[in-house]
Coordinates of C-alpha atoms in Angstrom, one line a residue:
I1304 CA 13.3 10.3 20.9
D1305 CA 17.1 10.6 22.2
A1306 CA 19.1 7.5 21.7
R1307 CA 21.8 9.1 23.9
T1308 CA 19.7 8.7 27.3
G1309 CA 17.1 6.1 25.8
N1310 CA 14.3 8.7 26.3
G1311 CA 11.6 7.2 23.6
T1312 CA 13.5 4.2 22.5
R1313 CA 12.1 1.7 24.5
L1314 CA 8.7 2.5 23.0
T1315 CA 9.7 2.5 19.4
E1316 CA 12.0 -0.9 19.9
R1317 CA 8.7 -2.7 21.5
A1318 CA 6.4 -1.2 18.5
P1319 CA 5.2 -4.0 16.4
V1320 CA 5.5 -1.9 13.3
P1321 CA 8.6 -1.0 11.3
I1322 CA 10.0 2.3 12.5
L1323 CA 13.4 4.2 10.7
V1324 CA 14.6 7.5 11.6
V1325 CA 16.6 9.0 9.0
R1326 CA 19.0 12.0 8.9
D1327 CA 20.9 13.1 5.6
E1328 CA 19.4 10.2 3.7
E1329 CA 20.9 7.8 6.4
I1330 CA 18.9 5.5 8.5
Q1331 CA 20.1 6.4 11.8
Y1332 CA 17.8 4.1 13.9
A1333 CA 15.7 1.0 13.0
N1334 CA 13.5 -1.0 15.3
D1335 CA 13.2 -5.2 15.4
A1336 CA 10.3 -4.9 13.0
A1337 CA 12.1 -2.8 10.7
A1338 CA 14.8 -5.5 10.8
T1339 CA 12.2 -8.0 10.1
L1340 CA 10.8 -6.5 7.1
F1341 CA 14.0 -5.7 5.5
R1342 CA 15.0 -9.4 6.2
A1343 CA 18.1 -8.0 8.1
A1344 CA 20.0 -10.1 10.4
S1345 CA 19.7 -7.1 13.0
T1346 CA 18.8 -3.6 13.3
D1347 CA 22.8 -2.8 12.9
D1348 CA 22.5 -3.9 9.5
L1349 CA 19.9 -1.0 8.7
T1350 CA 21.7 1.5 11.0
G1351 CA 23.9 3.8 8.7
T1352 CA 22.5 2.4 5.5
D1353 CA 21.5 5.1 2.7
I1354 CA 17.8 5.3 2.5
S1355 CA 17.8 5.3 -1.3
T1356 CA 19.2 1.8 -1.3
A1357 CA 16.0 0.7 0.5
F1358 CA 13.3 2.5 -1.1
R1359 CA 12.7 2.3 -5.1
N1360 CA 10.9 5.5 -5.7
P1361 CA 9.7 5.6 -9.7
D1362 CA 10.1 9.5 -9.5
G1363 CA 13.7 9.5 -8.1
Q1364 CA 12.7 11.6 -5.3
S1365 CA 14.1 10.5 -1.9
I1366 CA 11.9 9.5 0.9
P1367 CA 13.0 12.1 3.5
S1368 CA 12.6 15.3 0.7
R1369 CA 9.3 14.0 -0.1
I1370 CA 8.1 13.9 3.4
G1371 CA 9.6 17.4 3.7
Q1372 CA 7.7 18.7 1.2
E1373 CA 4.4 17.0 1.8
T1374 CA 4.4 17.5 5.5
S1375 CA 2.1 20.2 6.4
E1376 CA 3.6 23.3 8.5
N1377 CA 1.6 22.2 11.5
G1378 CA 3.9 19.0 11.5
E1379 CA 1.0 16.4 10.6
A1380 CA 2.4 13.1 9.3
T1381 CA 2.6 12.2 5.5
V1382 CA 1.5 9.1 4.4
F1383 CA 1.9 7.5 0.9
E1384 CA 2.6 4.3 -0.6
E1385 CA 6.4 3.2 -2.0
R1386 CA 8.2 0.3 -3.1
L1387 CA 11.2 -1.2 -1.0
V1388 CA 13.4 -4.2 -1.4
D1389 CA 14.8 -6.1 1.1
F1390 CA 18.2 -7.3 1.7
D1391 CA 16.9 -10.6 -0.4
R1392 CA 16.2 -8.1 -3.2
T1393 CA 12.6 -9.2 -2.6
E1394 CA 10.1 -6.0 -3.6
H1395 CA 7.2 -5.1 -0.7
T1396 CA 4.8 -2.3 -1.2
V1397 CA 4.5 -0.3 1.8
F1398 CA 2.5 2.8 3.3
V1399 CA 4.9 5.2 4.7
S1400 CA 3.9 7.8 7.6
G1401 CA 6.7 10.2 7.8
W1402 CA 7.1 13.2 9.3
R1403 CA 10.0 15.6 10.7
A1404 CA 10.9 15.4 14.4
T1405 CA 13.9 15.7 16.3
Y1406 CA 16.3 12.9 16.9
D1407 CA 19.3 13.2 19.4
G1408 CA 19.0 16.8 19.6
T1409 CA 18.9 17.4 15.5
P1410 CA 16.3 17.5 12.8
A1411 CA 15.4 13.9 11.4
T1412 CA 12.6 12.3 9.6
F1413 CA 10.6 9.5 11.4
L1414 CA 9.2 6.8 9.2
V1415 CA 6.5 4.2 10.0
L1416 CA 6.2 1.4 7.7
Q1417 CA 3.3 -1.0 6.9
D1418 CA 3.9 -3.8 4.5
V1419 CA 0.9 -4.0 2.2
T1420 CA 2.3 -6.4 -0.2
E1421 CA -0.2 -9.0 0.1
Q1422 CA -3.0 -7.0 0.3
R1423 CA -2.0 -5.2 -3.3
T1424 CA -1.4 -8.8 -4.7
M1425 CA -5.0 -9.9 -3.8
Q1426 CA -6.4 -6.6 -5.2
R1427 CA -4.4 -7.1 -8.6
E1428 CA -5.9 -10.8 -8.6
L1429 CA -9.4 -10.0 -7.7
E1430 CA -9.5 -7.0 -10.4
Q1431 CA -8.1 -9.8 -12.9
T1432 CA -10.8 -12.1 -12.0
R1433 CA -13.5 -9.4 -12.3
Q1434 CA -12.4 -8.8 -15.6
R1435 CA -12.4 -12.3 -16.7
L1436 CA -16.2 -12.7 -15.5
E1437 CA -17.2 -9.4 -17.0
T1438 CA -15.6 -10.2 -20.4
A1439 CA -17.6 -14.1 -20.1
F1440 CA -20.8 -12.0 -18.9
E1441 CA -20.6 -9.8 -21.9
S1442 CA -19.5 -12.2 -24.7
S1443 CA -21.7 -15.0 -23.7
N1444 CA -24.2 -16.2 -26.3
D1445 CA -26.5 -17.2 -23.9
A1446 CA -28.9 -14.5 -21.9
I1447 CA -27.6 -14.0 -18.6
F1448 CA -29.5 -12.3 -15.9
L1449 CA -28.2 -11.2 -12.3
I1450 CA -31.0 -11.3 -10.2
D1451 CA -31.3 -10.2 -6.6
P1452 CA -32.5 -13.4 -4.7
D1453 CA -34.6 -11.4 -1.8
S1454 CA -36.4 -9.1 -4.3
E1455 CA -35.8 -10.7 -7.6
E1456 CA -35.3 -7.9 -9.1
I1457 CA -33.0 -8.0 -12.5
L1458 CA -29.5 -6.2 -11.2
E1459 CA -27.9 -6.9 -14.5
A1460 CA -28.6 -8.5 -17.9
N1461 CA -26.2 -8.9 -20.6
A1462 CA -26.6 -8.0 -24.6
Q1463 CA -28.3 -11.4 -25.3
A1464 CA -30.7 -11.2 -22.7
A1465 CA -31.7 -7.8 -23.8
E1466 CA -31.7 -9.1 -27.6
M1467 CA -33.9 -12.0 -26.6
L1468 CA -36.5 -10.0 -24.5
R1469 CA -36.4 -7.1 -27.0
Y1470 CA -35.8 -4.6 -24.5
D1471 CA -33.0 -2.2 -23.8
R1472 CA -30.6 -3.4 -21.1
D1473 CA -30.9 0.0 -19.2
E1474 CA -35.2 -1.2 -19.2
L1475 CA -34.4 -4.8 -18.0
V1476 CA -32.5 -3.4 -14.7
G1477 CA -35.2 -3.1 -12.1
M1478 CA -37.8 -5.3 -13.2

């Protein structure tokens, strides 16, 4: 991408995903999707911003240096999960795809972001629900069987079911 000549900027400006270009820990370029993700009034609000103010990294390592360390010698993109804080101080979980390339004639780090905050929240809620159901299943005083409706095979049985039938739980599964 060359901002001076406009080569490549049209593609990134129209991209539906947030794209940032970072050099020396400073955001050099941000597209409209990045401004939306960060809840910035415009891309100008992001340009010139220190990348470390936008991303929270638990180990304190900067995003560009992490990409520099993780990018293979053949220049393939590095993908990892990070937390970022937008201008409203709302925390997001994002997948970061980053690679080293040339921007305006000098080396820079290109970042493509995908907000996965909603998916991570749903995963946590699903795991909590699974744990509650498992606890109810295991601690019930009633015998509970999970049976495949097609084969009528026992898929799972709780301790009470095994005790009631005087079988080991592993023996019940598959009956």
